[in-house]
Amino acid sequence: MEFDGTFSLSDVTTEEVWLALSDPVMVRNALPGCQFLVEVDDPDDVDFDALSEAAEDGEDPPTLPEADPEDVAERALEEGGHYAALVQVGVGSVKPRFETVVTIDRKEFPEMDASGYGSASDSSFEMDSGMTLVETDDGVDVEWWTEADVFGRVAQMGQRVINPVANRVVGRFFKQIQSQLSDVGEESSGLRDRIEGLI
Amino acid sequence: MGAESDSEPRSGVQAIDPDDVDAADILGSAIERREDPALLTGDAEYTDDIEMRGMVHMAIKRSQHAHARIDGIDTSEAEAMDDVVDVFTADDLDVPGNLPTGWLLDTLEQVDHPILAGERVRYQGDALAVVVAEERYVAHDAVDRIDVDYDRLDAVTDPADALDDDAPVVHDDAGDNTAFDWEIGDAEKTDAAFDDADHVVSLDLENQLLIPNAMEPRAAVAEYNPSNEELAVHMTSQNPHLHRLLMSGVIDHPEHKLRVRAPDVGGGFGSKIHHYADEALAALAAKRVERPVKWVATRTETYLTDAQGRGHDTTAEMALSDAGDILGFRVDTAANLGAYLSTFAPAVPTYLYGTLLSGQYDIPAIHCSVTGAFTNVPPVDAYRGAGRPEASFVVERMVDLAADEVGMDPAEFRRHNFVGEFPYQTEVAVEYDSGDYEKTLDRSLDLLDYDEFREKQAAAREEGRYIGVGFSAYIEACGLAPSELAGQLGAQAGLWESGLVRFHPSGKVTAYCGTSGHGQGHDTTYAQIVANELGVDYEDVEVVEGDTDEIPQGMGTYGSRSAAVGGSALVKSSQKLVEKAKRIAAHQLEAAPEDVEFEDGDVRVAGAPDRSMHITEIAQAAYLAHDMPDDMEPGLEATSFYDPDNFVFPFGVHAAVVEVDPDTGEIEIDRYVAVDDVGNQINPKIVEGQIHGGVAQGIGQALYEGAEYDDNGQLVTGSMQDYTVPKAEHIPEMETDSTCTPSPVNPLGVKGVGEAGTIAAPQAVVNAVCDALEPFDVDHIDMPLKSEKVWRAANAATDGGEN
């Protein structure tokens, strides 16, 4: 299955969006049904139960605009890095919990490519995705695409069910990013300039 | 509804109350079905209605991948759940557990078909593990907690793609994915016919995979008594004896201690013939836990695992003379067999397909080659029509193209090439028993007001409206026989049928037949047959089917065989009873056996009408046995194993009238006319119902249905929301009529009607759509004729092909 789209964010700079979308904490917060998103060493040997417990007990660090941009840059997704996530998503009549591992294959401002797979009890997926940030007159367009192979019960529902789910998830994700970033430009602390300097 | 017509289409058969018909007239009367009150009120007993003390529930972990190596199955979480009674995988099995195929071909590559996949799964839905739990929901929840470590492999789902050199290999034993190579007819003679031809037409077509969609999903309840090793499996079966025979080998349980019983079964359409893994797993589970086990497939499971039908990629060529004679016919087919060989799978695209390629036509040279292909879809097997719809579709699409090529009207081209003399030996091994093909064609032309329709069509085109008519002059073969021939062709079973007719001392009758009805109305039609033969009240005849503990032996219900073979067995047994009754009566009436006559249930002494006994009195006398002829045993019952001499060949013409909107691709069926000749009709109302149902399914194939898989072999039409089973609004009113050419090969003169509709309907609709779109140079559109496909075809010349 192929999905793609462009999401327009207003009153933001390319650098702010880049930093936000590189922030695993921001991504986790913005992604509906995502319990955690953490870096792992070995993508083939992930103890999701342990990570899940740790996430329940863990702190919830601040994100932009409250967070210090240096801290955010410090924890940013890295090219070649592997990240484990637990994502629960309602598809039609089922609500699979996908144990997901994502690898950042390429990260060169303003472009990022990732690949990964996720498995639930009766469904799974494999995906390649990417995004490019394009500056516009009043903000930034995030051009994104995903090629996914879906298996099992979710696949049986076909694109009729999956497309709206994908659109809903992506839409909610970017709306959340937009609302987080809308405050960045209004910060008086020169946050915008500091972020410019980081990238 | 359609055009006004001078000839009155029949409004349908009126059902009659059986009380208004006596035994002499009961055969052939359209009496109401006696099974309907129970089915309509909920008194019927389907498998899922069975409840037993201590019963537990089974659910099956199925592969989410179409093709994968299994690196491990972790069942620990499932086993730890409360109320889970048992969990087992292939590693826990100590039985052969290999599902056999019941039809062999010379070149057949027999591959293992394990009831639980251990190392490799080959289709999405392949069974991996079994959970038995106190509650159905717990069993399903536990299945979700089984963790399978898959190593996914590339998949292939299309038969032609599977035969490519670089295709993923489904079975290492069949490295090129070829299950068999098969041919029929005379290749040299056919080549010569093409060399001499004035015209050749050719076509590449696909006959898409279909999902059967019986109303009731497959189900089983298994009970086991460890003290005496009696094992009973109540299951959705079209052929309990066959299931018993095969299952006894699969689970290594002695056949005489295995009972298979089909309670009320909610439709089968072929999908309940085959021996699947699931029912055997239920039986094994019952033996393991020593409690009754129930398994009921979810609708989603039936979509993944019920044997699908059709699945052909075909290239066909027809050689023609200027005069419009068909000189030769060449067909090359890649047939999808799915991941494993299902029970009758090898027969369906070979002997049930190639042998029908002469259609209703006198074709002097035919050659057909079929390559069976393993793919990563569920096993493909018989689905209503089984090979014969595929054959009829190829023949009737080609005949339309041929008529167009030589500039003849499609109806006249058919008439010009019809077989005229019967019996007729085709070039593809079978001999047609009887027929009168012009009769059904003429009747359909009459109902259509054909000449007037063509005028209307021309006028409509002037206005930019596109209407069309499509003919389907179909032939079907049912009651596959004799057994010796079936054996020569590779059947691992006989195709006879048993019938036991038993008088009780009170004069009531029970008829036992080895067929196993599942919606066909055998309780009604068999009682009509037996009541008529014995001259007793229809209400006094009870029919029993579908239980290996009650029926001597049996082959089951499929291939429209029940009336022709099972009904005939009951006739033979009834005749034996009458003979015995005559001898008893002659003895008691003190007449010579040759001096008594049997009529309307009475045995009379010739010339002395007051000296007679009714057969019910004779039955009582036979069981009292106080006064019997010498050397005659008491009792009045008889069993017959009837093995017919030949197939029977129903035929007919169906015609669809459609309007197509080239701007949207939408199709409206204005009229559907069906004229069928199924020989003598035991019950015209039931015949009409069979035609209606078959046509509805055939229209489903033509316009709506199709199992679709993505590149990974994932079924993307995996529910009723994605796979269009036609609803009432999708099916037109049907105008049905029939002619009657009795079959000479069985005592009833019947031919079979169960599959006529699915065999006839698809090409009637496709031919009509292509006729409507003739101004747009549309030769062919593959089924299902979804609006987008039709729009593209109609607009190919401008932009439909590309944009």
Short mmCIF file of C-alpha atoms in Angstrom, two decimals, chain A residues 11-126:
data_model
loop_
_atom_site.label_atom_id
_atom_site.label_comp_id
_atom_site.label_asym_id
_atom_site.label_seq_id
_atom_site.Cartn_x
_atom_site.Cartn_y
_atom_site.Cartn_z
CA ASP A 11 4.07 30.30 11.18
CA VAL A 12 7.00 27.94 11.62
CA THR A 13 10.46 27.68 10.16
CA THR A 14 11.94 24.67 8.45
CA GLU A 15 14.47 24.35 11.27
CA GLU A 16 11.79 24.27 13.95
CA VAL A 17 9.86 21.56 12.15
CA TRP A 18 13.06 19.62 11.55
CA LEU A 19 13.96 19.75 15.21
CA ALA A 20 10.44 18.82 16.27
CA LEU A 21 10.16 15.86 13.90
CA SER A 22 13.62 14.68 14.97
CA ASP A 23 12.58 14.65 18.61
CA PRO A 24 11.51 11.16 19.72
CA VAL A 25 9.65 12.66 22.66
CA MET A 26 7.71 15.05 20.47
CA VAL A 27 6.99 12.30 17.97
CA ARG A 28 5.81 9.95 20.71
CA ASN A 29 3.54 12.62 22.18
CA ALA A 30 2.10 13.52 18.81
CA LEU A 31 1.59 9.99 17.53
CA PRO A 32 -1.83 8.68 18.61
CA GLY A 33 -1.61 5.44 20.56
CA CYS A 34 2.18 5.53 20.94
CA GLN A 35 3.24 4.41 24.42
CA PHE A 36 6.97 4.90 23.99
CA LEU A 37 9.62 5.59 21.40
CA VAL A 38 13.14 4.86 22.56
CA GLU A 39 16.49 4.10 21.03
CA VAL A 40 17.63 0.47 21.09
CA ASP A 41 20.99 -1.10 20.27
CA ASP A 42 19.91 -4.31 18.57
CA PRO A 43 16.79 -4.06 16.43
CA ASP A 44 16.42 -7.87 16.37
CA ASP A 45 16.47 -8.22 20.14
CA VAL A 46 14.03 -5.83 21.75
CA ASP A 47 12.37 -6.59 25.07
CA PHE A 48 9.12 -4.70 24.60
CA ASP A 49 7.74 -5.77 27.96
CA ALA A 50 10.69 -4.24 29.78
CA LEU A 51 10.53 -1.06 27.71
CA SER A 52 6.82 -0.82 28.38
CA GLU A 53 7.35 -1.07 32.13
CA ALA A 54 10.14 1.48 31.98
CA ALA A 55 7.94 3.85 30.02
CA GLU A 56 5.19 3.61 32.62
CA ASP A 57 7.61 4.54 35.39
CA GLY A 58 9.61 7.03 33.33
CA GLU A 59 9.69 10.83 33.37
CA ASP A 60 7.94 12.86 30.75
CA PRO A 61 10.60 15.32 29.55
CA PRO A 62 9.47 18.67 28.14
CA THR A 63 9.34 19.30 24.39
CA LEU A 64 9.50 22.49 22.36
CA PRO A 65 8.75 25.24 23.10
CA GLU A 66 9.36 24.54 26.83
CA ALA A 67 12.39 22.33 26.30
CA ASP A 68 15.87 23.63 25.77
CA PRO A 69 16.64 23.28 22.05
CA GLU A 70 20.13 21.95 22.90
CA ASP A 71 18.52 19.13 24.92
CA VAL A 72 16.19 18.36 22.07
CA ALA A 73 19.04 18.31 19.56
CA GLU A 74 20.96 16.06 21.93
CA ARG A 75 18.24 13.38 21.99
CA ALA A 76 17.33 13.72 18.30
CA LEU A 77 16.85 10.74 16.04
CA GLU A 78 20.16 9.80 14.45
CA GLU A 79 20.94 8.43 11.05
CA GLY A 80 21.57 4.70 11.47
CA GLY A 81 19.82 4.67 14.83
CA HIS A 82 17.24 2.04 15.76
CA TYR A 83 14.13 2.98 17.72
CA ALA A 84 11.55 0.77 19.32
CA ALA A 85 7.97 1.88 19.74
CA LEU A 86 4.75 0.41 21.00
CA VAL A 87 1.82 1.77 19.01
CA GLN A 88 -1.81 0.79 19.45
CA VAL A 89 -4.12 1.72 16.63
CA GLY A 90 -7.77 0.98 16.05
CA VAL A 91 -8.43 -0.46 12.62
CA GLY A 92 -12.04 -1.30 11.95
CA SER A 93 -13.12 -3.82 14.57
CA VAL A 94 -9.65 -4.62 15.88
CA LYS A 95 -7.15 -2.65 17.93
CA PRO A 96 -3.77 -4.27 17.41
CA ARG A 97 -0.77 -3.21 19.52
CA PHE A 98 2.19 -3.09 17.19
CA GLU A 99 5.65 -3.78 18.56
CA THR A 100 7.54 -1.60 16.17
CA VAL A 101 11.19 -1.13 15.32
CA VAL A 102 12.21 1.79 13.11
CA THR A 103 15.62 2.53 11.62
CA ILE A 104 16.56 6.02 10.45
CA ASP A 105 18.13 5.20 7.09
CA ARG A 106 19.03 8.72 6.06
CA LYS A 107 18.88 12.07 7.73
CA GLU A 108 20.10 15.09 5.79
CA PHE A 109 18.37 18.38 6.45
CA PRO A 110 15.66 18.84 5.19
CA GLU A 111 15.11 15.17 4.28
CA MET A 112 14.69 12.07 6.42
CA ASP A 113 14.05 8.41 5.41
CA ALA A 114 13.14 5.60 7.75
CA SER A 115 12.21 1.95 7.47
CA GLY A 116 10.74 -0.43 9.95
CA TYR A 117 8.36 -3.17 10.82
CA GLY A 118 5.75 -3.80 13.42
CA SER A 119 4.01 -6.91 14.63
CA ALA A 120 0.89 -7.55 16.62
CA SER A 121 -0.78 -10.84 17.52
CA ASP A 122 -2.66 -11.24 14.29
CA SER A 123 -1.28 -8.51 12.05
CA SER A 124 2.01 -7.00 11.05
CA PHE A 125 3.49 -4.47 8.69
CA GLU A 126 6.72 -3.56 6.97
#
